[in-house]
XYZ file of C-alpha atoms in Angstrom:
664
model
C 104.171 229.347 115.249
C 104.564 225.948 116.928
C 102.677 222.838 115.625
C 100.234 220.770 117.716
C 100.826 217.490 116.044
C 103.388 215.599 118.243
C 102.652 212.169 117.450
C 102.748 213.166 113.636
C 106.443 214.743 113.796
C 107.903 212.168 116.180
C 110.326 209.790 114.672
C 109.666 206.213 114.605
C 111.756 202.826 113.821
C 111.308 201.442 110.433
C 112.959 197.955 110.379
C 116.650 198.686 110.229
C 116.365 202.819 109.416
C 114.355 205.525 111.074
C 111.511 207.717 109.628
C 111.813 211.183 110.903
C 108.342 211.707 111.218
C 105.063 209.774 110.395
C 104.280 211.214 106.863
C 104.441 208.721 103.964
C 104.187 209.575 99.964
C 102.107 206.594 98.670
C 102.730 205.170 95.521
C 100.753 206.680 92.554
C 101.749 206.737 88.874
C 103.297 209.688 87.445
C 103.658 208.624 83.937
C 107.200 210.488 83.651
C 109.122 208.036 82.079
C 109.726 207.629 78.393
C 111.714 204.509 78.269
C 111.041 202.097 81.271
C 113.519 204.244 83.877
C 113.190 207.214 85.973
C 113.447 210.629 84.137
C 114.784 213.677 85.260
C 111.122 214.715 86.076
C 110.888 211.730 88.308
C 113.979 212.746 90.438
C 112.335 216.523 90.524
C 109.193 215.244 91.605
C 110.128 212.869 94.553
C 112.975 215.360 95.174
C 110.323 218.309 95.815
C 108.098 216.285 98.307
C 111.383 214.852 100.181
C 112.321 218.676 100.854
C 108.608 219.376 101.462
C 109.620 217.188 104.784
C 108.009 213.567 104.054
C 109.692 210.903 106.000
C 108.894 207.913 103.471
C 108.492 207.990 99.735
C 107.305 205.056 98.108
C 107.830 205.652 94.544
C 105.122 204.573 91.989
C 104.587 200.850 91.166
C 107.159 199.249 88.901
C 106.356 196.127 86.634
C 108.289 193.369 87.566
C 107.250 191.411 84.373
C 107.233 192.312 80.817
C 103.180 190.848 80.918
C 102.241 193.529 83.196
C 102.669 196.854 81.346
C 99.450 198.869 80.944
C 100.975 201.883 80.042
C 104.261 203.295 78.068
C 104.887 205.691 81.314
C 105.335 202.286 83.790
C 109.040 201.655 84.882
C 110.266 198.487 83.899
C 112.072 197.125 87.264
C 113.430 194.148 85.842
C 115.390 195.474 83.264
C 118.869 196.672 84.003
C 118.515 200.231 82.604
C 116.435 200.799 85.805
C 119.382 200.545 88.218
C 121.229 204.026 87.171
C 117.748 205.653 87.198
C 116.987 204.533 90.920
C 120.973 205.946 91.884
C 119.314 209.177 90.456
C 116.456 209.703 92.037
C 118.119 208.129 95.384
C 120.608 211.440 95.258
C 117.923 213.421 95.020
C 115.632 212.133 97.863
C 117.797 210.982 100.116
C 120.006 214.308 101.290
C 116.768 215.696 102.596
C 116.425 212.764 105.146
C 113.424 210.361 103.577
C 113.704 206.884 102.894
C 113.172 206.026 99.629
C 111.204 202.587 98.619
C 110.901 200.773 95.405
C 107.410 199.498 94.682
C 107.252 195.863 92.700
C 104.148 195.105 91.192
C 102.265 192.820 88.477
C 98.412 193.627 87.718
C 97.302 190.478 86.668
C 94.452 189.732 84.995
C 93.890 193.899 85.618
C 95.098 195.040 82.373
C 95.479 194.036 78.880
C 98.402 193.289 76.071
C 98.096 196.311 73.878
C 101.370 198.002 75.280
C 103.146 194.778 75.997
C 101.830 192.427 73.106
C 101.696 189.359 75.673
C 98.631 187.923 77.151
C 97.690 188.830 80.563
C 98.725 186.359 83.116
C 96.303 185.620 86.301
C 96.059 182.233 88.371
C 92.956 181.774 86.693
C 91.168 182.811 82.989
C 88.950 185.297 84.727
C 88.704 188.625 82.992
C 88.629 191.788 84.590
C 85.659 194.056 84.910
C 87.377 197.191 83.150
C 89.865 195.304 80.634
C 87.615 192.092 79.848
C 90.552 190.501 78.419
C 90.839 186.562 79.459
C 93.854 185.992 80.893
C 96.549 183.205 80.631
C 96.323 181.112 83.598
C 100.146 180.649 84.627
C 101.889 177.399 84.883
C 104.147 176.354 87.788
C 107.076 176.935 85.017
C 105.929 180.527 84.943
C 104.785 181.233 88.539
C 108.788 180.324 89.344
C 109.456 182.875 86.476
C 107.155 185.489 88.460
C 108.986 184.744 91.671
C 112.267 185.254 89.966
C 111.235 188.416 88.386
C 110.230 189.974 91.601
C 113.930 189.049 92.858
C 115.618 190.070 90.187
C 113.485 193.834 90.574
C 114.338 193.847 94.194
C 118.020 193.681 93.691
C 117.695 195.912 90.936
C 116.252 197.783 93.283
C 119.233 197.478 96.073
C 121.573 197.841 93.433
C 120.417 201.219 92.564
C 120.677 202.695 96.127
C 117.384 202.551 97.632
C 116.320 202.114 101.241
C 113.991 199.479 100.804
C 111.651 197.582 98.688
C 107.477 197.097 99.112
C 106.028 194.019 97.842
C 102.808 194.885 95.661
C 100.168 193.035 93.810
C 98.483 191.806 96.938
C 96.091 194.918 96.825
C 93.875 196.583 94.848
C 92.696 193.316 93.134
C 96.453 192.859 91.645
C 98.259 189.356 90.737
C 99.066 188.257 93.985
C 95.230 189.200 95.527
C 94.293 187.232 92.699
C 95.940 184.311 93.803
C 94.629 184.944 97.573
C 90.861 185.661 96.707
C 88.581 182.377 96.115
C 86.726 184.847 93.608
C 89.316 184.879 90.962
C 91.394 181.768 91.998
C 90.128 178.759 91.037
C 92.777 176.251 90.863
C 92.945 173.029 91.893
C 97.128 172.408 92.488
C 99.171 173.970 95.651
C 98.477 177.389 94.337
C 94.622 177.169 95.064
C 92.129 175.682 97.542
C 92.689 176.461 101.107
C 94.229 179.564 102.293
C 97.683 178.181 102.664
C 97.712 177.306 99.112
C 96.895 180.799 98.003
C 98.983 182.640 99.932
C 101.679 179.567 98.782
C 102.916 182.621 95.851
C 102.997 185.613 98.187
C 104.975 183.429 100.839
C 107.850 182.423 98.117
C 108.176 186.010 96.899
C 108.539 187.796 100.278
C 111.157 185.088 101.752
C 113.094 185.086 98.427
C 113.280 188.987 98.309
C 114.251 189.133 101.797
C 117.186 186.990 100.424
C 118.609 189.759 98.383
C 117.113 192.843 100.730
C 120.026 193.186 103.244
C 119.240 193.099 106.997
C 120.427 197.290 106.958
C 117.583 197.546 104.239
C 113.690 197.917 104.697
C 111.549 195.467 103.451
C 107.674 195.935 103.437
C 104.307 194.768 101.806
C 101.284 196.639 100.582
C 97.886 194.667 101.610
C 94.158 195.568 101.209
C 92.175 195.978 104.277
C 89.042 195.480 102.336
C 88.196 194.592 98.572
C 84.940 196.125 99.048
C 81.668 194.572 98.974
C 81.212 191.727 97.066
C 84.726 191.805 95.751
C 86.256 189.057 97.374
C 88.272 189.280 100.741
C 86.951 191.378 103.489
C 88.136 192.995 106.204
C 88.222 190.007 108.500
C 90.351 188.119 105.661
C 92.775 190.958 105.088
C 93.500 190.889 108.934
C 94.105 186.945 108.948
C 96.586 187.833 105.766
C 98.417 190.463 107.260
C 98.734 188.427 110.436
C 100.038 185.647 108.413
C 102.677 187.566 106.398
C 104.148 189.198 110.099
C 104.358 185.245 111.427
C 107.228 184.590 107.999
C 109.616 187.203 110.161
C 110.577 188.891 106.948
C 108.695 192.053 106.866
C 109.738 195.505 108.551
C 106.091 197.120 107.727
C 102.687 196.475 106.605
C 100.768 199.153 104.215
C 97.085 199.251 103.448
C 94.618 200.402 101.003
C 91.522 199.075 99.742
C 89.548 198.277 96.936
C 89.872 196.237 93.696
C 88.984 197.300 89.723
C 85.272 196.371 90.380
C 84.936 199.738 92.278
C 87.598 201.811 91.733
C 86.068 204.790 93.865
C 87.394 202.143 96.889
C 90.711 202.694 95.802
C 90.980 206.428 95.128
C 87.617 207.657 95.781
C 86.745 211.514 95.371
C 85.009 214.048 97.744
C 81.524 213.097 96.724
C 82.183 209.171 96.554
C 84.064 208.599 99.808
C 84.467 210.553 102.984
C 87.325 211.293 104.241
C 89.210 208.934 106.762
C 87.052 206.330 105.002
C 89.910 203.083 104.871
C 91.269 204.004 108.866
C 88.611 201.831 110.246
C 89.359 198.609 108.628
C 92.953 199.731 108.484
C 92.793 199.782 112.433
C 91.963 196.177 112.675
C 94.983 195.320 110.954
C 96.858 197.468 113.332
C 95.684 196.096 116.333
C 96.473 192.344 114.781
C 100.305 192.971 114.057
C 103.121 194.219 116.012
C 104.955 195.782 112.614
C 104.394 199.319 111.651
C 101.238 199.937 109.623
C 100.679 202.682 107.076
C 97.007 204.192 106.870
C 95.573 205.750 103.490
C 92.048 206.830 102.404
C 91.736 210.624 101.869
C 93.279 212.089 104.912
C 94.019 215.489 104.171
C 94.661 217.318 107.267
C 97.046 217.564 109.908
C 94.522 217.203 112.576
C 93.223 214.173 111.342
C 96.460 212.640 110.674
C 97.404 213.371 114.403
C 94.187 211.867 115.749
C 94.832 208.779 113.396
C 98.017 208.307 114.692
C 97.591 209.717 118.688
C 94.794 206.816 118.795
C 96.891 204.248 117.942
C 95.033 203.327 114.740
C 98.118 203.016 112.472
C 101.719 204.062 113.043
C 102.226 206.075 109.528
C 99.499 208.087 107.622
C 99.882 207.877 103.952
C 98.904 210.206 101.138
C 99.113 210.512 97.875
C 96.840 213.064 96.270
C 97.273 215.385 98.977
C 100.897 215.631 98.290
C 100.509 216.109 94.925
C 98.329 218.991 95.740
C 100.741 220.446 98.094
C 104.076 218.798 98.374
C 104.938 221.114 101.332
C 102.253 219.843 103.434
C 104.810 218.882 106.148
C 106.634 221.750 106.500
C 103.474 223.954 106.328
C 101.981 221.406 109.165
C 105.014 221.690 110.991
C 105.519 225.468 111.061
C 101.504 225.494 112.259
C 100.245 227.068 109.219
C 97.725 224.009 108.495
C 95.653 226.840 106.427
C 98.326 227.767 103.987
C 98.119 224.172 102.886
C 96.462 223.812 99.350
C 93.649 221.184 99.969
C 93.360 218.242 97.552
C 89.427 218.410 96.501
C 89.248 214.865 95.216
C 88.479 215.827 92.092
C 91.109 213.181 90.746
C 92.142 215.295 88.092
C 95.449 213.531 88.855
C 93.833 210.564 88.174
C 92.476 211.026 84.630
C 95.513 213.123 83.735
C 97.719 209.937 83.816
C 95.278 208.162 81.711
C 96.727 210.104 78.857
C 100.082 211.798 79.684
C 101.980 212.904 82.621
C 100.701 213.346 86.141
C 99.221 216.675 86.673
C 97.084 218.338 89.642
C 93.897 220.093 88.936
C 95.053 223.302 90.979
C 98.929 222.939 91.491
C 100.309 223.902 88.008
C 103.803 222.769 89.388
C 103.294 219.391 89.349
C 106.087 217.367 86.658
C 107.931 220.702 86.085
C 109.101 221.278 89.681
C 112.524 222.061 88.322
C 111.668 224.559 85.744
C 109.424 226.346 88.444
C 111.746 226.422 91.189
C 114.396 227.861 88.580
C 111.659 230.805 87.556
C 110.620 231.632 90.974
C 114.451 233.429 91.281
C 114.767 234.613 87.792
C 115.371 238.564 88.331
C 112.289 240.660 87.130
C 111.253 244.402 86.846
C 108.508 245.202 89.031
C 105.423 245.798 86.817
C 101.895 247.371 87.137
C 99.769 244.473 86.350
C 95.908 243.900 86.390
C 93.811 241.159 86.441
C 90.361 241.179 85.025
C 88.437 238.412 86.392
C 88.326 236.921 89.515
C 87.529 233.264 88.891
C 89.922 230.315 89.261
C 92.203 231.803 86.108
C 92.005 235.568 87.442
C 92.564 234.419 91.335
C 95.835 232.343 90.210
C 97.400 235.021 88.141
C 96.728 237.823 90.435
C 98.463 235.395 93.037
C 101.325 234.255 90.826
C 102.247 237.943 89.716
C 102.176 239.033 93.435
C 104.247 236.311 94.642
C 106.690 237.330 91.545
C 106.720 240.819 92.788
C 104.572 242.589 90.721
C 102.103 245.333 91.882
C 98.647 243.475 91.079
C 94.955 244.888 90.912
C 92.099 242.630 90.506
C 89.223 243.429 89.058
C 85.943 241.639 89.630
C 82.608 242.529 88.301
C 80.500 240.792 90.586
C 80.155 241.023 94.584
C 82.143 237.701 94.828
C 85.431 235.621 93.816
C 85.440 232.157 92.608
C 83.696 232.683 89.280
C 82.040 229.200 87.931
C 83.418 227.030 91.110
C 80.790 228.439 93.143
C 78.059 227.265 90.992
C 79.298 223.657 90.770
C 79.632 223.917 94.552
C 75.633 224.290 94.323
C 75.572 220.397 93.766
C 76.561 218.712 97.009
C 78.902 216.249 95.388
C 81.341 219.256 94.176
C 81.082 221.441 97.183
C 84.817 220.205 98.246
C 85.800 222.038 94.723
C 85.376 225.571 96.050
C 88.606 224.379 98.178
C 90.271 225.500 94.554
C 89.343 229.057 94.692
C 88.808 229.149 98.773
C 92.618 228.595 98.914
C 93.844 230.746 96.392
C 91.609 233.594 98.144
C 92.710 233.049 101.257
C 96.795 233.165 100.293
C 95.635 236.169 97.970
C 94.506 237.904 101.172
C 98.073 237.725 102.281
C 99.245 239.832 99.821
C 99.439 243.513 98.869
C 96.966 242.995 95.790
C 94.109 245.308 95.378
C 90.810 243.478 95.142
C 87.872 245.637 93.406
C 84.685 243.819 93.480
C 81.552 245.059 91.682
C 84.134 246.886 89.067
C 83.682 245.967 85.230
C 87.265 247.079 84.116
C 87.028 248.734 80.548
C 90.138 249.293 78.148
C 89.952 253.059 78.643
C 90.938 252.771 82.514
C 93.431 250.306 82.029
C 95.292 251.630 79.209
C 98.022 254.227 80.615
C 97.580 252.953 84.170
C 98.960 249.334 83.613
C 102.057 247.849 82.091
C 100.520 244.545 81.789
C 96.886 242.849 81.895
C 95.661 239.669 82.324
C 92.323 238.697 80.789
C 90.537 235.874 82.693
C 87.074 237.209 81.855
C 85.817 233.772 81.571
C 82.933 232.304 79.076
C 79.402 232.231 78.695
C 76.797 229.237 78.089
C 75.883 228.776 74.654
C 71.868 228.572 74.070
C 71.439 228.813 70.270
C 70.439 225.193 70.548
C 72.519 223.191 68.331
C 74.941 220.819 68.765
C 78.342 219.292 67.940
C 76.655 217.350 64.804
C 75.567 220.464 63.205
C 78.899 222.689 63.202
C 77.315 224.036 59.980
C 74.684 225.862 61.891
C 76.842 227.577 64.786
C 77.542 230.499 63.160
C 76.126 233.929 64.790
C 73.487 234.570 62.202
C 72.183 231.004 61.968
C 68.503 229.813 62.537
C 68.347 228.873 65.991
C 66.920 225.490 67.010
C 63.353 225.586 66.701
C 62.344 226.644 69.922
C 64.853 227.210 71.589
C 64.334 230.460 72.392
C 61.268 229.627 74.443
C 60.753 230.976 77.607
C 61.113 227.773 79.536
C 64.638 227.229 78.246
C 67.463 227.568 80.270
C 71.119 227.373 80.888
C 72.935 225.766 83.477
C 74.060 228.967 84.563
C 70.391 230.371 84.889
C 69.432 227.201 86.854
C 72.370 226.997 89.371
C 72.148 230.569 90.291
C 68.518 230.154 91.088
C 67.429 232.875 89.395
C 64.794 231.491 87.594
C 61.453 229.927 89.029
C 61.530 226.340 87.550
C 58.919 224.105 86.549
C 58.914 220.263 87.453
C 59.831 218.056 84.948
C 63.244 219.059 83.344
C 64.885 217.946 80.240
C 68.691 218.528 80.099
C 70.136 218.030 76.452
C 73.964 217.323 77.193
C 76.455 218.187 73.925
C 79.892 218.225 76.095
C 79.876 214.785 77.985
C 81.490 216.521 80.691
C 80.297 217.699 84.322
C 77.625 220.061 83.549
C 74.845 218.190 82.939
C 75.635 215.356 86.036
C 76.022 219.065 88.311
C 72.757 220.633 86.905
C 71.139 217.389 87.362
C 72.042 216.564 90.902
C 71.476 220.168 91.850
C 67.762 219.924 90.013
C 67.494 215.990 91.659
C 67.932 217.576 94.964
C 65.190 219.991 94.413
C 62.731 216.937 93.970
C 62.533 217.870 89.950
C 62.099 215.488 87.795
C 64.995 214.983 85.449
C 65.815 213.156 82.281
C 68.900 213.662 80.190
C 69.714 212.999 77.071
C 72.889 213.377 74.812
C 73.714 212.566 70.932
C 77.048 210.043 72.433
C 76.634 206.631 73.241
C 78.197 207.019 77.002
C 76.957 210.041 78.702
C 79.611 211.936 80.863
C 82.290 210.090 78.627
C 84.460 213.447 79.176
C 85.281 213.019 82.736
C 85.644 209.136 82.506
C 89.233 209.109 82.957
C 88.858 210.264 86.707
C 87.029 206.781 87.228
C 84.106 208.328 89.069
C 81.302 208.152 86.371
C 79.818 204.892 87.363
C 79.300 206.730 91.119
C 78.028 209.921 89.554
C 75.876 207.876 87.376
C 74.423 205.477 90.607
C 74.159 208.442 92.679
C 71.360 210.322 89.791
C 69.580 207.055 88.769
C 69.244 206.545 92.785
C 67.400 210.247 92.651
C 65.166 208.969 89.745
C 67.184 210.536 86.872
C 66.747 208.868 83.739
C 69.339 209.024 80.918
C 68.780 208.739 76.785
C 71.903 208.000 74.555
C 72.484 208.822 71.177
C 69.531 211.233 70.157
C 69.697 215.125 69.268
C 66.878 217.350 69.625
C 65.264 218.827 66.306
C 62.644 220.890 67.873
C 61.004 222.050 71.022
C 57.909 223.222 70.764
C 56.304 224.253 74.215
C 55.836 221.097 76.087
C 56.728 218.774 73.374
C 60.835 218.117 72.381
C 61.323 216.132 69.269
C 64.045 213.657 68.957
C 65.687 211.969 66.280
C 68.174 208.852 66.480
C 71.517 209.488 65.599
C 72.213 206.295 63.817
C 68.931 205.651 62.080
C 67.165 208.764 61.599
C 64.274 207.698 63.335
C 61.850 210.575 65.303
C 60.246 210.266 68.264
C 58.653 212.586 70.910
C 58.996 213.836 74.298
C 55.930 215.018 75.504
C 55.127 216.886 78.958
C 58.335 218.444 79.205
C 58.173 221.596 81.290
C 61.696 222.522 80.676
C 64.857 222.406 78.994
C 68.364 222.660 79.855
C 70.816 223.182 77.148
C 74.182 221.860 78.275
C 75.842 222.958 74.601
C 79.330 224.404 75.941
C 80.194 228.291 76.340
C 81.383 230.924 74.563
C 84.396 233.151 74.879
C 84.189 236.296 76.758
C 87.100 238.029 75.086
C 86.137 241.790 73.847
C 88.179 243.147 76.405
C 91.186 241.532 75.113
C 90.223 242.441 71.674
C 89.738 245.941 72.552
C 93.308 246.165 74.128
C 95.034 244.521 71.296
C 97.008 247.331 69.622
C 97.525 249.262 72.646
C 101.043 248.703 73.198
C 99.794 246.697 76.598
C 101.257 243.107 77.354
C 97.939 241.214 77.163
C 97.706 237.773 78.168
C 94.129 236.199 77.489
C 93.830 233.013 79.543
C 91.172 230.579 80.666
C 87.767 229.999 79.692
C 88.295 233.795 77.820
C 90.491 232.051 75.528
C 88.836 228.465 74.996
C 86.402 227.196 77.463
C 87.712 224.158 79.033
C 88.306 223.131 82.551
C 89.730 224.315 86.069
C 92.843 222.566 85.461
C 93.625 224.730 81.978
C 92.304 228.005 83.598
C 94.683 227.613 86.433
C 97.735 226.522 84.301
C 97.237 229.291 81.664
C 96.943 231.913 84.349
C 99.824 230.754 86.106
C 102.073 230.580 82.977
C 100.897 234.066 81.810
C 101.775 235.786 84.887
C 105.502 234.031 84.763
C 105.989 235.846 81.271
C 105.100 239.394 82.660
């Protein structure tokens, strides 16, 4: 089936090179590196996106100086050892016809010295809102050193055989952007004050880097199109900056983005925090002001959206990061006229949360970072087996799809009348409606296989034994309601006395709330013992229905378990604007009709909340693993996955299900 995206799939000149289409993989952290150079996993990761049809890849931001090393997984572009690793990535990517760019970067004040054990450098000693570390104000000699390190890093990239260099550090409030903004540059020397003074270091870097980037290679720059409200430079300022950098005559393109660390939802907004294409209007103003090709980003996810942006002249390229993490074959599927087969990015920011602690991962693409392993596994010869998958949530759907794709005869059993599991409940809160893209895509793909789906069917051990050779048990979990928190582990035993009052008629679980199966009173107290999204989802659902909602937790920080995705401030702000109140550092001691007794976890002081009409206990879940236990010892090849093994996240459910199916 032919595609309907003529502009998206038309070639375009990019300086001395030609891009085969208008799709650009924007730079993003991967954390695959363990030694400051590109790992084999890096080469495989970028090669998979090149194979998928991307025209240009800008690799992850690479440190140009020892004073900017926020994490151990960062590439050190100033070290000689990086050169050979560039060659490894180039050899994997360029045969697919994809241009490969090295992004050179210094974070300035927006980091700390924990990894580097050095002070952070900035134009002025202004602390960052996230890291709060007072930076060192760079001297003239150190500015010269920074310029020299950008040049050194560019030379290494050229020696490594990449197609070009992208100067980063202007955007996202990083070092060069800190020089540009009067909010963070308080200098009175020639690198501060006037516009010409504040942009001086940028001009030096661009012009000196151009000297080591030959005329047959590409040189670009990344700028903001807007810092965000109250954060320094607005769209008009960045239009002026873009026209100025173009006038130097050294650059081949301008890549745009938005935001600083004061509001990271402006950088990588979730589905709730920012609408699709939220940066494009500001980018279009830059495009109109310059003659260089411009790259637009900002939750551009569909081929239709990409084509519209390009055909209307608002940019010459569309950049994607999270969408191409979710589906590296986006371009191939779009070009073949199969947009419905594209695995959607749902804006959950699991990718962002993952590299805070380890390598990059996607909430529903289990192959990220393991591309070679999965490609080899999919070519392995298997004996076709009869496989039962019990449970139609994310884990069950993924297991059934993977098993079917690997050639097995699969039957999926689901006791309810719909597929999707707990994702359907999460989506009852407006901020999380897009999360259904995870299960909707799996359901759509499953419908294109020969998997037999049996709804409203509770599978039993008796019917599975003898009929199937392997069983994936994905039966999920059930919310706990015994009332005790993690602070009381000795009372979690099933025969322990429940928290006084936890069995009252007006005490609920999140599932009871989100299914709409109970007639709720007005004033609701949510007791959050997980620190994860359940309490926020439930609170949003109730607030939307005009309930008075108060959330309490034993933790000093509510929502700490999803803080790595950086949308916690947005989630808090949204709920507080809806009238939801929060109290940390307290534990429930008893529920007595409409009065709840609390105890301060630090002082032991008690207090009471009166006129509480209903209480929602968010304590976590208990596994539904009875079927797996009944199948134990029957001789069947049994795999227990997802919440049925241990209640956790969608990512874990899908990862375990895919892994289990590959073992069959």
